[in-house]
């Protein structure tokens, strides 16, 4: 949870550039700009599909949308820094990545906090988000345009053992992405978290370097994790989100009409992706059963109690704005 020297330097440097109004290379209104997006997601991931089919065409009059999938342009977790440094225009950022720079974002990484996709939307639109969004804009030069629904994260294991409560996960090597907030979620679930990049999960499962991973059902299908695992435990421990992250410098180079178009395009893409992802989540359970996996619901109350207690007692909770958990729950 400590901010590294590099991150402190990045923030100081970026804040200075933002303050001086120096350009990261946004083109003038007359030129067509290129909006490169880097993500570890696959091309068939519904967030990727929505951005390619809804966002891209909507901004085509003045911008060329250029997505790069499978972390082929920037490594998972380095995209925000790339935008801040002017080397990238867009990403699908997680709250966990933001929390490495702004610890208060860890509130959105807590298990069993967001209730569902609609709740995520309400939280993102709430007044109490404004100071957080402004901080990311002012200090990192990144605009959070919209919230995307990734889905309910479920345990997906290559071992046979039946998992009913957190105690059953003791010693289970559970892959989580490589940041403190993600690793903490793995611990809070009762497992032994192991950091592995998204693009390396399949091989890690295949070779037995890890016992399992957690992701929403659509991701498990897209990335074919069912080929190398035996069961899915429906813990729904995190209703996961991502933000459409956009370079503030590029944004500032757009006309007000273009800005409105970009904002609407991001909101429309997020909504389209959300509806498709929800529909997939509802139908995929049968898909995995047909592939021979066991799919079952554990004692979710036991997981909820264990995870919520771990978060409330953690150092993360000390960084959360006063009263924000109650405000989120009240929405
Ligand atoms: C993952 O690495 O497990 C994760 O689901 C984390 C998300 O925040 C997001 O980055 C996602 O991967 C990628 O977009 C790939 O789907």
Coordinates of C-alpha atoms and ligand atoms in Angstrom, one line a residue:
X1 CA 0.0 0.0 0.0
X2 CA 3.0 2.3 0.2
X3 CA 3.5 4.6 -2.7
X4 CA 6.8 3.8 -4.5
X5 CA 9.3 6.4 -5.3
X6 CA 8.6 5.9 -9.0
X7 CA 4.9 6.5 -8.5
X8 CA 5.6 9.6 -6.4
X9 CA 7.9 10.9 -9.2
X10 CA 5.3 10.0 -11.8
X11 CA 2.6 12.0 -9.9
X12 CA 4.8 15.0 -9.3
X13 CA 6.0 15.1 -12.9
X14 CA 2.5 14.6 -14.3
X15 CA 1.0 17.2 -12.0
X16 CA 3.7 19.7 -13.2
X17 CA 2.9 19.0 -16.8
X18 CA -0.8 19.3 -16.3
X19 CA -0.2 22.6 -14.4
X20 CA 1.9 24.0 -17.2
X21 CA -0.7 23.0 -19.7
X22 CA 1.9 21.1 -21.8
X23 CA 0.6 18.9 -24.5
X24 CA 1.1 15.2 -24.6
X25 CA 0.6 15.3 -28.3
X26 CA -3.2 15.8 -28.8
X27 CA -3.7 16.9 -32.4
X28 CA -5.5 20.1 -33.3
X29 CA -9.3 20.0 -33.9
X30 CA -8.7 19.9 -37.7
X31 CA -6.6 16.7 -37.7
X32 CA -7.9 13.2 -37.1
X33 CA -6.4 12.0 -33.8
X34 CA -5.5 8.4 -33.0
X35 CA -6.9 6.9 -29.8
X36 CA -4.9 3.9 -28.9
X37 CA -6.3 1.7 -26.2
X38 CA -4.2 -1.0 -24.4
X39 CA -5.8 -3.8 -22.5
X40 CA -5.0 -7.3 -21.4
X41 CA -8.5 -8.3 -22.5
X42 CA -9.2 -10.5 -25.5
X43 CA -10.8 -9.2 -28.6
X44 CA -13.9 -11.2 -27.8
X45 CA -14.3 -9.7 -24.3
X46 CA -17.6 -7.8 -24.2
X47 CA -15.9 -4.6 -23.0
X48 CA -13.6 -4.8 -26.0
X49 CA -16.4 -5.6 -28.3
X50 CA -18.5 -2.7 -27.1
X51 CA -15.6 -0.2 -27.4
X52 CA -14.8 -1.5 -31.0
X53 CA -18.4 -1.5 -32.2
X54 CA -20.0 1.4 -30.3
X55 CA -17.2 3.8 -29.2
X56 CA -15.0 3.6 -32.3
X57 CA -17.7 4.3 -34.9
X58 CA -19.2 7.1 -32.7
X59 CA -15.9 9.1 -32.7
X60 CA -14.9 8.3 -36.3
X61 CA -15.5 11.8 -37.6
X62 CA -12.5 13.1 -35.7
X63 CA -10.7 10.2 -34.2
X64 CA -9.4 6.7 -35.2
X65 CA -9.9 4.2 -32.4
X66 CA -7.0 1.8 -32.3
X67 CA -7.4 -1.0 -29.7
X68 CA -4.5 -3.3 -28.7
X69 CA -5.6 -6.5 -27.0
X70 CA -3.9 -9.2 -24.9
X71 CA -1.5 -6.7 -23.3
X72 CA 0.3 -6.5 -26.6
X73 CA 1.1 -2.7 -26.3
X74 CA 1.5 -2.3 -22.5
X75 CA 1.8 -4.8 -19.7
X76 CA -1.3 -5.3 -17.4
X77 CA -1.2 -2.6 -14.7
X78 CA 1.2 -0.2 -16.5
X79 CA -1.5 1.4 -18.7
X80 CA -2.3 4.4 -16.4
X81 CA 1.3 5.3 -16.2
X82 CA 1.5 5.2 -20.0
X83 CA -1.4 7.5 -20.3
X84 CA 0.0 9.8 -17.7
X85 CA 3.3 10.0 -19.5
X86 CA 1.6 10.7 -22.9
X87 CA 2.5 7.3 -24.4
X88 CA -1.1 6.0 -24.6
X89 CA -4.6 7.6 -25.0
X90 CA -7.0 5.1 -23.4
X91 CA -7.3 2.0 -21.2
X92 CA -9.8 -0.1 -19.4
X93 CA -8.5 0.7 -15.9
X94 CA -9.3 -1.2 -12.7
X95 CA -9.9 0.4 -9.3
X96 CA -7.1 -1.9 -8.1
X97 CA -4.6 -0.2 -10.5
X98 CA -5.9 3.2 -9.3
X99 CA -5.5 2.2 -5.7
X100 CA -1.7 1.7 -6.2
X101 CA -1.5 5.4 -6.8
X102 CA -4.6 6.7 -4.9
X103 CA -5.1 4.4 -1.9
X104 CA -8.7 5.6 -1.4
X105 CA -9.7 3.8 -4.6
X106 CA -9.3 0.5 -2.6
X107 CA -12.8 1.0 -1.4
X108 CA -14.0 -0.1 -4.8
X109 CA -11.9 -3.2 -4.6
X110 CA -13.5 -4.5 -1.4
X111 CA -15.3 -7.8 -1.8
X112 CA -19.1 -7.9 -1.4
X113 CA -19.4 -4.1 -1.5
X114 CA -21.0 -3.4 -4.9
X115 CA -24.3 -5.3 -5.2
X116 CA -24.7 -5.5 -8.9
X117 CA -24.2 -3.7 -12.3
X118 CA -26.8 -1.0 -11.5
X119 CA -25.3 -0.3 -8.1
X120 CA -21.9 0.2 -9.8
X121 CA -23.5 2.8 -12.1
X122 CA -25.1 4.7 -9.2
X123 CA -21.8 4.7 -7.3
X124 CA -19.9 6.0 -10.3
X125 CA -22.5 8.8 -10.8
X126 CA -22.7 9.8 -7.1
X127 CA -21.6 13.2 -5.9
X128 CA -19.0 11.6 -3.6
X129 CA -17.1 10.3 -6.6
X130 CA -16.5 13.9 -7.9
X131 CA -13.4 14.7 -5.7
X132 CA -11.9 11.3 -6.5
X133 CA -12.4 11.7 -10.3
X134 CA -11.0 15.2 -10.0
X135 CA -7.9 14.0 -8.2
X136 CA -7.1 11.4 -10.9
X137 CA -7.5 14.1 -13.5
X138 CA -5.5 16.8 -11.8
X139 CA -2.7 14.6 -10.4
X140 CA -2.4 11.8 -13.0
X141 CA -3.8 13.5 -16.2
X142 CA -6.4 10.7 -16.6
X143 CA -10.1 11.2 -17.1
X144 CA -12.4 8.4 -15.9
X145 CA -15.2 8.7 -18.5
X146 CA -17.5 5.8 -17.6
X147 CA -17.8 2.7 -15.6
X148 CA -17.8 -0.7 -17.3
X149 CA -19.2 -3.9 -15.9
X150 CA -16.8 -6.8 -15.9
X151 CA -19.0 -9.1 -13.9
X152 CA -19.2 -11.2 -10.7
X153 CA -15.9 -12.9 -10.0
X154 CA -16.1 -16.6 -9.2
X155 CA -13.5 -19.1 -8.1
X156 CA -12.3 -21.4 -10.9
X157 CA -10.2 -24.2 -9.7
X158 CA -8.2 -27.1 -11.2
X159 CA -8.3 -29.1 -8.0
X160 CA -11.2 -31.4 -7.0
X161 CA -11.7 -30.4 -3.4
X162 CA -15.2 -29.1 -2.7
X163 CA -15.2 -25.5 -1.4
X164 CA -17.9 -24.6 1.0
X165 CA -16.4 -21.9 3.3
X166 CA -13.2 -19.8 3.4
X167 CA -11.5 -22.4 5.6
X168 CA -11.6 -24.9 2.6
X169 CA -9.4 -22.5 0.6
X170 CA -6.5 -22.7 3.2
X171 CA -3.3 -23.4 1.2
X172 CA -5.0 -23.1 -2.2
X173 CA -2.7 -21.2 -4.5
X174 CA -5.1 -18.8 -6.0
X175 CA -3.9 -16.6 -8.9
X176 CA -4.8 -12.9 -8.4
X177 CA -3.5 -10.0 -10.5
X178 CA -0.3 -8.5 -9.2
X179 CA -1.2 -5.6 -7.0
X180 CA -1.7 -5.2 -3.3
X181 CA -5.4 -4.7 -3.5
X182 CA -5.9 -7.8 -5.6
X183 CA -3.6 -9.9 -3.5
X184 CA -5.5 -8.8 -0.4
X185 CA -8.8 -10.0 -1.9
X186 CA -7.3 -13.5 -2.4
X187 CA -6.2 -13.5 1.3
X188 CA -9.6 -12.2 2.5
X189 CA -11.2 -15.2 0.7
X190 CA -9.0 -17.6 2.8
X191 CA -6.6 -18.6 -0.1
X192 CA -2.9 -18.2 -0.6
X193 CA -2.8 -15.6 -3.4
X194 CA -0.1 -15.8 -6.2
X195 CA 0.5 -12.8 -8.5
X196 CA 0.3 -13.8 -12.2
X197 CA -0.5 -11.6 -15.2
X198 CA -3.8 -12.2 -16.9
X199 CA -2.1 -13.3 -20.2
X200 CA -0.2 -16.1 -18.3
X201 CA -3.1 -17.6 -16.4
X202 CA -3.9 -20.4 -18.9
X203 CA -0.4 -21.7 -18.8
X204 CA -0.1 -21.4 -15.1
X205 CA -3.3 -23.5 -14.7
X206 CA -2.1 -26.0 -17.3
X207 CA 1.2 -26.6 -15.6
X208 CA -0.2 -26.6 -12.1
X209 CA 1.8 -23.6 -11.0
X210 CA -1.5 -22.4 -9.5
X211 CA -4.5 -24.2 -8.2
X212 CA -7.0 -21.8 -9.5
X213 CA -7.9 -18.2 -10.5
X214 CA -11.0 -16.0 -10.2
X215 CA -12.8 -14.2 -13.0
X216 CA -16.3 -13.7 -14.2
X217 CA -18.0 -16.4 -16.2
X218 CA -17.7 -14.6 -19.6
X219 CA -14.0 -14.2 -19.1
X220 CA -13.6 -17.8 -18.2
X221 CA -15.2 -18.8 -21.4
X222 CA -13.4 -16.2 -23.6
X223 CA -10.0 -17.2 -22.3
X224 CA -10.8 -20.9 -22.3
X225 CA -9.9 -21.5 -18.7
X226 CA -12.5 -24.2 -18.6
X227 CA -10.1 -26.4 -20.7
X228 CA -7.6 -26.5 -17.8
X229 CA -9.9 -26.4 -14.7
X230 CA -12.4 -28.8 -13.0
X231 CA -14.8 -26.6 -11.1
X232 CA -16.4 -23.1 -10.7
X233 CA -17.4 -22.1 -7.2
X234 CA -20.1 -19.3 -7.4
X235 CA -18.8 -17.1 -4.6
X236 CA -19.6 -13.8 -6.5
X237 CA -17.1 -12.3 -4.2
X238 CA -16.5 -9.1 -6.2
X239 CA -18.9 -7.4 -8.6
X240 CA -16.0 -6.2 -10.7
X241 CA -15.8 -3.0 -12.6
X242 CA -13.4 -1.1 -14.9
X243 CA -13.2 2.6 -15.8
X244 CA -12.9 3.9 -19.4
X245 CA -9.7 5.9 -18.8
X246 CA -8.9 8.7 -21.2
X247 CA -5.9 11.0 -21.5
X248 CA -6.8 14.4 -20.1
X249 CA -4.4 16.1 -22.4
X250 CA -6.1 14.6 -25.5
X251 CA -9.4 15.5 -24.0
X252 CA -8.3 19.2 -23.5
X253 CA -7.3 19.3 -27.2
X254 CA -10.9 18.4 -28.3
X255 CA -13.6 20.9 -29.0
X256 CA -16.6 20.9 -26.6
X257 CA -18.7 19.1 -29.2
X258 CA -16.0 16.5 -29.7
X259 CA -15.8 16.1 -25.9
X260 CA -19.5 15.6 -25.7
X261 CA -19.3 13.0 -28.5
X262 CA -16.5 11.1 -26.7
X263 CA -18.4 11.1 -23.4
X264 CA -21.6 9.8 -25.0
X265 CA -19.6 7.2 -27.0
X266 CA -18.0 5.9 -23.8
X267 CA -21.3 5.8 -21.9
X268 CA -23.1 4.1 -24.7
X269 CA -20.3 1.5 -25.1
X270 CA -20.3 0.9 -21.3
X271 CA -24.1 0.3 -21.4
X272 CA -23.9 -2.0 -24.4
X273 CA -21.1 -4.0 -22.9
X274 CA -22.9 -4.2 -19.5
X275 CA -26.1 -5.6 -21.1
X276 CA -24.2 -8.2 -23.1
X277 CA -22.0 -9.2 -20.1
X278 CA -25.1 -9.6 -17.9
X279 CA -26.8 -11.8 -20.6
X280 CA -23.8 -14.0 -20.9
X281 CA -23.4 -14.4 -17.1
X282 CA -27.0 -15.6 -17.0
X283 CA -26.5 -18.3 -19.6
X284 CA -23.0 -19.5 -19.1
X285 CA -23.4 -21.8 -16.1
X286 CA -24.8 -24.4 -18.4
X287 CA -22.0 -23.9 -20.9
X288 CA -19.4 -24.9 -18.2
X289 CA -21.5 -27.9 -17.0
X290 CA -21.6 -29.1 -20.6
X291 CA -17.8 -28.9 -20.7
X292 CA -17.7 -31.2 -17.7
X293 CA -17.0 -28.8 -14.9
X294 CA -18.7 -28.9 -11.5
X295 CA -20.5 -25.6 -11.0
X296 CA -22.0 -25.0 -7.5
X297 CA -22.8 -22.3 -4.9
X298 CA -20.9 -22.5 -1.6
X299 CA -21.9 -21.0 1.7
X300 CA -21.9 -17.4 0.3
X301 CA -22.8 -15.9 3.8
X302 CA -19.7 -17.5 5.3
X303 CA -17.5 -15.9 2.5
X304 CA -19.3 -12.5 2.8
X305 CA -18.8 -12.4 6.6
X306 CA -15.1 -13.4 6.3
X307 CA -14.3 -11.0 3.5
X308 CA -16.1 -8.0 4.9
X309 CA -14.4 -8.4 8.3
X310 CA -11.0 -8.7 6.7
X311 CA -11.5 -5.4 4.7
X312 CA -13.0 -3.5 7.6
X313 CA -10.0 -4.5 9.8
X314 CA -7.4 -3.8 7.1
X315 CA -5.1 -0.8 6.5
X316 CA -7.1 -0.2 3.3
X317 CA -10.1 0.8 5.3
X318 CA -8.1 3.5 7.0
X319 CA -7.7 5.3 3.6
X320 CA -11.4 5.3 2.8
X321 CA -13.1 8.7 2.9
X322 CA -15.1 9.1 6.1
X323 CA -18.6 7.6 5.8
X324 CA -18.2 6.4 2.2
X325 CA -19.1 2.8 2.9
X326 CA -22.4 3.9 4.4
X327 CA -23.1 6.2 1.4
X328 CA -22.3 3.4 -1.0
X329 CA -24.5 1.0 0.9
X330 CA -27.3 3.5 1.0
X331 CA -27.5 3.9 -2.8
Ligands
LIG1 C1 -7.7 -10.2 -14.3 O1 -6.5 -10.0 -14.5 O2 -8.1 -11.2 -13.6 C2 -8.7 -9.2 -14.7 O3 -10.0 -9.7 -14.7 C3 -8.6 -7.9 -13.9 C4 -9.4 -6.8 -14.5 O4 -9.3 -5.6 -13.8 C5 -9.1 -6.6 -16.0 O5 -7.9 -6.0 -16.1 C6 -9.2 -7.9 -16.7 O6 -8.4 -8.9 -16.1 C7 -8.6 -7.8 -18.1 O7 -9.3 -6.8 -18.9 C8 -8.8 -9.1 -18.9 O8 -10.1 -9.4 -19.0

